Amino acid sequence: MKIAIIGLLHYPIAEPFAGGMEAHTWWLAKKLVEKGHEVTLFASGDSDPGLGLFPCIEKAFSTPRPQPQAVVNSQETCNRLAYAKTMKQIRSAKFDIIHNNALHPSLLLNAASLPAPMLMVLHTPPYEELASAVKYANAHNASGKLTAVAVSHSLAKAWRKLISAEVVYNGIEIDSWPFIAEPLSDWALWYGRIVPEKAPHLAIQAALKAGYSIQVAGPVGNPGYFEEKVVPLLKSDRVRYLGHLSHSGIKQALSQASVFVNTPLWEEPYGIVYAEVLASGTPVAAFDRGAASEILDAQSGVVVQDKTVDALAKAIVKAAKLSRQDCRHRAVSFCHIDSMISGYEKLYRQLIQRQAAIAQRHSEALVIEDSAPLIGMAT
């Protein structure tokens, strides 16, 4: 199949990944290429060139760049212009399917007029601007060109009032995450974007209360929050900040971790870190937000309803005793990227077949309409 994948433009689709969305899009494109599909990735020009890259903007918005002249356009204007360039290219090429991982409103508003069917993947809970675009796109989907997918059942439920969505869970390349039968230390670990809604300061406090030292890794997405809530906790010799790590760096950190702590304070749609951590054999203690209870079972994690440091500290102690082999088994059976790719390929085929059937019916209707007067004259 000839597949167009549209990515977000805020960060490059390249290592070290800024977050789960970037990692997800990179692996999606890579695996589809490996399976023999012809992939074009519409993303920023500093993304991985080995993924059939079509740069719809020179550099990701987050990438530092020299500014020899005044910046005229706002980021949103740049977004619209970049995706207009994307749609122009899609209209001129003969794609079989459009895999929309960006969900920019302009892409949805034009979905019905694009020549190829669109698989719209919901990676975020509803918010006003996106919800309005989804509602519009769904109302103008008489041709059946649009199919929505959510990355978890909890996310599909959040969107249910606006659109019905299939569920395809995110997945990772399990074999690229070595199983660690015995960690090198008894440290806890937290990693992700350092922002208030991910609340690493609560993970630090809970780990210390549970009697564990803890390492924290990830890009600082909110400097104010980092300085106010996290930096003061780094004064303890039982807390280490490792910075923004590559995949190999995360694997090294996981090799030392006896338990992973996750502290989402928002309805996290999936949480790719769960899959990565379980693949390494590391058990999880987490707040029950978003898809946590769908990914983690009783053998691989302890999910707490009470979003407090005390409750999480108890969960850390309990989770650290779980079988690491069971954690790895959960990753293999539930989080494997092959399952994700198969799920998407199945939906691609369904969309393409549906469009072919609609085109055939339309063609037959035109033949009948054109021949009707002739039949009447013969009679």
Coordinates of C-alpha atoms in Angstrom, one line a residue:
M1 CA 0.0 0.0 0.0
K2 CA 1.0 3.6 -0.6
I3 CA 0.6 5.3 2.8
A4 CA 0.8 8.9 3.8
I5 CA 1.5 9.4 7.5
I6 CA 1.0 12.9 8.8
G7 CA 2.9 13.7 12.0
L8 CA 2.9 16.6 14.5
L9 CA 5.2 19.5 13.8
H10 CA 6.1 20.6 17.3
Y11 CA 8.9 18.1 17.7
P12 CA 11.0 16.2 15.2
I13 CA 10.0 12.6 14.5
A14 CA 13.5 11.4 15.5
E15 CA 15.5 10.3 18.4
P16 CA 15.8 11.3 21.2
F17 CA 12.1 11.4 21.2
A18 CA 10.4 14.4 22.9
G19 CA 7.5 12.2 23.9
G20 CA 5.3 9.2 23.2
M21 CA 3.7 10.7 20.1
E22 CA 7.0 11.2 18.4
A23 CA 8.2 7.6 19.3
H24 CA 4.8 6.2 18.2
T25 CA 4.9 7.9 14.8
W26 CA 8.5 6.9 14.2
W27 CA 7.9 3.3 14.9
L28 CA 4.7 3.2 12.9
A29 CA 6.5 4.5 9.8
K30 CA 9.5 2.3 10.3
K31 CA 7.5 -0.9 10.7
L32 CA 5.2 -0.2 7.8
V33 CA 8.3 0.4 5.6
E34 CA 9.8 -2.9 6.9
K35 CA 6.6 -4.7 5.9
G36 CA 7.0 -3.5 2.3
H37 CA 4.6 -0.5 2.2
E38 CA 5.5 2.7 0.4
V39 CA 5.5 5.3 3.2
T40 CA 5.7 9.1 3.0
L41 CA 6.0 10.8 6.4
F42 CA 4.8 14.4 6.4
A43 CA 6.7 16.0 9.3
S44 CA 9.3 18.6 10.1
G45 CA 12.5 18.6 8.0
D46 CA 14.7 17.7 11.0
S47 CA 12.8 14.4 11.4
D48 CA 14.3 11.0 10.4
P49 CA 15.1 11.1 6.6
G50 CA 15.0 7.3 6.4
L51 CA 11.2 7.2 6.7
G52 CA 10.2 8.6 3.3
L53 CA 10.3 12.1 4.7
F54 CA 8.4 14.9 3.0
P55 CA 9.3 18.1 5.0
C56 CA 6.2 20.2 5.2
I57 CA 8.1 22.7 7.4
E58 CA 11.9 23.2 7.6
K59 CA 12.3 22.6 11.4
A60 CA 10.1 21.5 14.2
F61 CA 8.7 24.4 16.2
S62 CA 10.6 23.4 19.3
T63 CA 14.0 23.2 17.5
P64 CA 16.2 26.2 18.2
R65 CA 17.0 28.1 15.0
P66 CA 18.7 31.3 14.0
Q67 CA 16.4 34.1 13.2
P68 CA 18.1 36.5 10.9
Q69 CA 14.8 38.3 10.2
A70 CA 11.7 38.9 12.2
V71 CA 9.3 36.0 12.6
V72 CA 6.2 37.1 10.8
N73 CA 3.9 34.2 11.2
S74 CA 2.6 32.8 14.5
Q75 CA 3.1 29.1 15.2
E76 CA -0.6 28.4 14.4
T77 CA -0.3 30.2 11.1
C78 CA 2.8 28.1 10.3
N79 CA 0.9 25.0 11.2
R80 CA -1.9 25.8 8.8
L81 CA 0.5 26.7 6.0
A82 CA 2.5 23.5 6.5
Y83 CA -0.6 21.3 6.5
A84 CA -2.0 23.1 3.5
K85 CA 1.3 22.1 1.8
T86 CA 0.7 18.6 3.0
M87 CA -2.8 18.4 1.6
K88 CA -1.6 19.8 -1.8
Q89 CA 1.0 17.0 -2.0
I90 CA -1.5 14.4 -1.0
R91 CA -3.9 15.6 -3.7
S92 CA -1.2 15.3 -6.3
A93 CA 0.0 11.9 -5.3
K94 CA -1.9 8.6 -5.5
F95 CA -2.0 7.4 -1.9
D96 CA -4.1 4.4 -0.9
I97 CA -4.6 5.7 2.6
I98 CA -3.9 8.7 4.8
H99 CA -2.9 7.9 8.4
N100 CA -3.6 11.1 10.3
N101 CA -1.4 11.2 13.5
A102 CA -1.5 15.0 13.7
L103 CA -5.2 15.7 14.1
H104 CA -4.8 19.4 13.1
P105 CA -8.3 20.8 12.6
S106 CA -7.6 21.8 9.0
L107 CA -6.8 18.2 8.1
L108 CA -10.2 17.1 9.4
L109 CA -12.1 19.9 7.8
N110 CA -10.7 18.8 4.4
A111 CA -11.0 15.0 4.9
A112 CA -14.1 14.5 2.7
S113 CA -12.4 16.3 -0.2
L114 CA -9.1 14.4 -0.2
P115 CA -8.7 11.7 -2.8
A116 CA -7.7 8.9 -0.4
P117 CA -9.6 7.7 2.7
M118 CA -8.3 8.9 6.1
L119 CA -7.6 6.9 9.2
M120 CA -7.9 9.6 12.0
V121 CA -6.1 8.4 15.1
L122 CA -7.3 10.0 18.3
H123 CA -4.3 10.5 20.6
T124 CA -5.7 13.0 23.0
P125 CA -8.9 13.6 25.0
P126 CA -11.4 16.1 23.5
Y127 CA -10.7 19.8 23.6
E128 CA -12.8 22.5 22.0
E129 CA -11.0 23.2 18.7
L130 CA -10.3 19.6 17.9
A131 CA -13.8 18.5 19.0
S132 CA -15.4 21.0 16.7
A133 CA -13.3 19.7 13.8
V134 CA -14.1 16.1 14.6
K135 CA -17.8 16.9 14.8
Y136 CA -17.7 18.6 11.4
A137 CA -15.7 15.8 9.8
N138 CA -18.0 13.2 11.1
A139 CA -21.1 15.1 9.9
H140 CA -19.6 15.3 6.4
N141 CA -18.6 11.7 6.2
A142 CA -21.4 10.5 3.9
S143 CA -18.8 9.0 1.6
G144 CA -17.3 6.9 4.4
K145 CA -13.8 8.1 3.7
L146 CA -13.1 8.8 7.4
T147 CA -12.6 6.2 10.1
A148 CA -11.7 7.2 13.7
V149 CA -9.4 5.1 15.9
A150 CA -8.6 5.6 19.6
V151 CA -5.5 4.2 21.3
S152 CA -7.4 2.9 24.3
H153 CA -11.0 2.2 25.3
S154 CA -10.9 4.9 27.9
L155 CA -10.1 7.4 25.2
A156 CA -12.8 6.0 22.8
K157 CA -15.3 6.5 25.6
A158 CA -14.2 10.1 26.1
W159 CA -14.9 10.8 22.4
R160 CA -18.1 8.7 22.1
K161 CA -20.5 11.6 22.1
L162 CA -18.8 13.1 19.0
I163 CA -17.6 10.1 17.0
S164 CA -17.5 6.3 17.3
A165 CA -13.9 5.0 17.3
E166 CA -12.3 1.7 16.8
V167 CA -9.5 0.8 19.3
V168 CA -6.0 0.0 18.3
Y169 CA -3.6 -0.1 21.2
N170 CA -0.2 1.5 20.8
G171 CA 2.7 -1.0 20.7
I172 CA 6.5 -1.1 20.8
E173 CA 9.3 -3.2 19.4
I174 CA 9.5 -5.5 22.4
D175 CA 12.8 -7.2 21.3
S176 CA 14.5 -3.8 21.3
W177 CA 14.0 -3.6 25.1
P178 CA 16.2 -6.2 26.8
F179 CA 14.6 -8.1 29.6
I180 CA 16.3 -7.4 32.9
A181 CA 15.8 -10.4 35.3
E182 CA 17.6 -8.7 38.2
P183 CA 18.0 -4.9 38.4
L184 CA 21.4 -3.5 39.1
S185 CA 20.1 -1.5 42.1
D186 CA 16.9 -1.0 44.1
W187 CA 16.2 2.5 42.8
A188 CA 12.8 3.6 41.6
L189 CA 12.5 5.4 38.2
W190 CA 10.2 8.0 36.7
Y191 CA 10.6 9.3 33.1
G192 CA 8.6 11.4 30.7
R193 CA 8.1 15.0 29.8
I194 CA 8.5 17.1 33.0
V195 CA 5.3 19.0 33.1
P196 CA 2.7 19.6 35.9
E197 CA 0.1 17.1 34.5
K198 CA 2.7 14.3 34.7
A199 CA 3.7 15.4 38.2
P200 CA 7.1 13.8 38.7
H201 CA 7.4 15.6 42.0
L202 CA 4.7 13.3 43.4
A203 CA 6.6 10.3 42.2
I204 CA 9.7 11.5 44.0
Q205 CA 7.9 12.2 47.2
A206 CA 6.1 8.8 47.1
A207 CA 9.4 6.9 46.4
L208 CA 11.2 8.6 49.3
K209 CA 8.2 7.9 51.6
A210 CA 8.3 4.2 50.5
G211 CA 12.0 4.0 51.3
Y212 CA 13.3 4.1 47.8
S213 CA 15.8 6.3 46.0
I214 CA 14.6 7.5 42.7
Q215 CA 16.0 8.6 39.3
V216 CA 14.1 11.0 37.1
A217 CA 14.6 11.5 33.4
G218 CA 13.0 13.5 30.6
P219 CA 12.9 16.8 28.8
V220 CA 11.8 19.8 30.8
G221 CA 8.6 20.8 29.2
N222 CA 7.7 23.5 31.8
P223 CA 10.7 25.2 33.2
G224 CA 8.7 27.1 35.8
Y225 CA 7.2 23.9 37.2
F226 CA 10.6 22.2 37.1
E227 CA 12.2 24.9 39.1
E228 CA 9.4 25.2 41.7
K229 CA 8.5 21.6 42.3
V230 CA 11.3 19.3 41.1
V231 CA 14.6 21.2 41.7
P232 CA 14.1 21.5 45.5
L233 CA 13.7 17.7 45.7
L234 CA 17.0 17.2 43.9
K235 CA 18.8 18.4 47.0
S236 CA 18.4 14.9 48.4
D237 CA 21.2 12.5 47.7
R238 CA 18.5 9.9 47.1
V239 CA 17.1 11.8 44.1
R240 CA 18.9 12.1 40.7
Y241 CA 17.9 13.9 37.6
L242 CA 19.4 12.2 34.5
G243 CA 18.3 14.7 31.9
H244 CA 16.7 14.0 28.5
L245 CA 17.8 10.5 27.6
S246 CA 17.9 8.6 24.3
H247 CA 16.4 5.1 24.1
S248 CA 19.7 3.6 25.0
G249 CA 19.9 5.9 28.0
I250 CA 16.4 4.9 29.2
K251 CA 17.3 1.2 28.8
Q252 CA 20.4 1.8 31.0
A253 CA 18.2 3.6 33.6
L254 CA 15.7 0.7 33.5
S255 CA 18.5 -1.8 34.2
Q256 CA 18.9 -0.2 37.6
A257 CA 15.3 0.2 38.5
S258 CA 13.4 -2.2 40.7
V259 CA 10.1 -0.4 40.2
F260 CA 8.7 2.3 37.9
V261 CA 6.5 5.1 39.2
N262 CA 4.0 6.9 37.1
T263 CA 2.0 9.9 38.2
P264 CA -0.4 11.2 35.6
L265 CA -2.8 13.9 36.8
W266 CA -4.7 13.9 33.4
E267 CA -6.5 11.2 31.4
E268 CA -3.4 9.9 29.7
P269 CA -4.7 8.3 26.4
Y270 CA -2.3 5.4 26.5
G271 CA 1.2 6.0 28.1
I272 CA 3.9 4.4 25.9
V273 CA 6.2 4.3 28.9
Y274 CA 4.1 1.5 30.4
A275 CA 4.9 -0.7 27.4
E276 CA 8.6 0.1 27.5
V277 CA 8.9 -0.4 31.2
L278 CA 7.0 -3.7 31.2
A279 CA 9.2 -5.0 28.3
S280 CA 12.2 -4.5 30.5
G281 CA 10.6 -6.5 33.2
T282 CA 10.1 -3.6 35.6
P283 CA 6.8 -3.6 37.6
V284 CA 4.8 -0.4 37.8
A285 CA 3.1 1.7 40.5
A286 CA 0.8 4.3 39.0
F287 CA -2.2 6.6 39.5
D288 CA -5.4 5.2 37.9
R289 CA -5.8 7.8 35.2
G290 CA -6.5 7.3 31.5
A291 CA -5.5 3.8 30.1
A292 CA -3.4 2.7 33.1
S293 CA -5.8 0.0 34.2
E294 CA -6.2 -1.3 30.6
I295 CA -2.5 -1.8 30.1
L296 CA -1.5 -3.0 33.6
D297 CA -2.9 -6.1 35.0
A298 CA -2.5 -7.4 38.6
Q299 CA 0.7 -9.3 37.7
S300 CA 2.5 -6.3 36.2
G301 CA 1.4 -3.3 38.2
V302 CA -0.4 -1.7 41.1
V303 CA -2.9 1.0 40.1
V304 CA -4.2 3.3 42.8
Q305 CA -7.5 5.2 42.8
D306 CA -6.4 7.6 45.5
K307 CA -4.1 10.2 43.9
T308 CA -2.0 10.8 47.0
V309 CA 1.6 10.4 47.9
D310 CA 0.7 8.0 50.8
A311 CA -1.4 5.7 48.5
L312 CA 1.3 5.7 45.9
A313 CA 4.1 4.9 48.4
K314 CA 2.2 1.8 49.5
A315 CA 1.7 0.8 45.8
I316 CA 5.5 1.2 45.2
V317 CA 6.3 -1.3 48.0
K318 CA 3.7 -3.7 46.7
A319 CA 4.6 -3.4 43.0
A320 CA 8.3 -3.9 43.6
K321 CA 7.5 -7.5 44.8
L322 CA 5.8 -8.5 41.5
S323 CA 7.4 -11.0 39.1
R324 CA 9.6 -9.4 36.5
Q325 CA 8.9 -12.3 34.2
D326 CA 5.2 -11.6 34.5
C327 CA 5.8 -8.0 33.5
R328 CA 7.7 -9.1 30.4
H329 CA 4.9 -11.5 29.5
R330 CA 2.4 -8.7 29.8
A331 CA 4.4 -6.6 27.4
V332 CA 4.7 -9.4 24.9
S333 CA 1.1 -10.3 24.9
F334 CA -0.5 -6.8 25.1
C335 CA 2.0 -4.2 24.0
H336 CA 3.8 -5.7 20.9
I337 CA 4.1 -3.4 17.9
D338 CA 3.3 -6.2 15.6
S339 CA -0.2 -6.3 17.0
M340 CA -0.5 -2.5 16.5
I341 CA 0.6 -2.7 12.9
S342 CA -1.7 -5.6 12.1
G343 CA -4.6 -3.7 13.6
Y344 CA -3.8 -0.7 11.4
E345 CA -3.3 -2.7 8.3
K346 CA -6.7 -4.4 8.8
L347 CA -8.4 -1.0 9.1
Y348 CA -6.4 0.3 6.0
R349 CA -7.8 -2.6 4.0
Q350 CA -11.3 -2.1 5.2
L351 CA -11.2 1.6 4.3
I352 CA -9.8 0.9 0.9
Q353 CA -12.3 -1.9 0.1
R354 CA -15.1 0.3 1.3
Q355 CA -14.1 3.1 -1.0
A356 CA -13.7 0.7 -3.9
A357 CA -17.2 -0.7 -3.2
I358 CA -18.7 2.8 -3.1
A359 CA -16.9 3.8 -6.3
Q360 CA -18.2 0.7 -8.0
R361 CA -21.8 1.4 -6.9
H362 CA -21.5 5.0 -8.1
S363 CA -20.2 3.8 -11.4
E364 CA -23.0 1.3 -11.8
A365 CA -25.5 4.0 -10.9
L366 CA -24.1 6.3 -13.6
V367 CA -24.4 3.5 -16.2
I368 CA -28.0 2.9 -15.3
E369 CA -28.8 6.7 -15.4
D370 CA -27.1 7.1 -18.8
S371 CA -28.8 4.1 -20.3
A372 CA -32.3 4.8 -19.0
P373 CA -33.5 7.0 -21.9
L374 CA -32.2 4.5 -24.4
I375 CA -34.2 1.7 -22.7
G376 CA -37.3 3.8 -22.8
M377 CA -36.9 4.6 -26.5
A378 CA -36.4 0.9 -27.3
T379 CA -39.6 0.1 -25.5

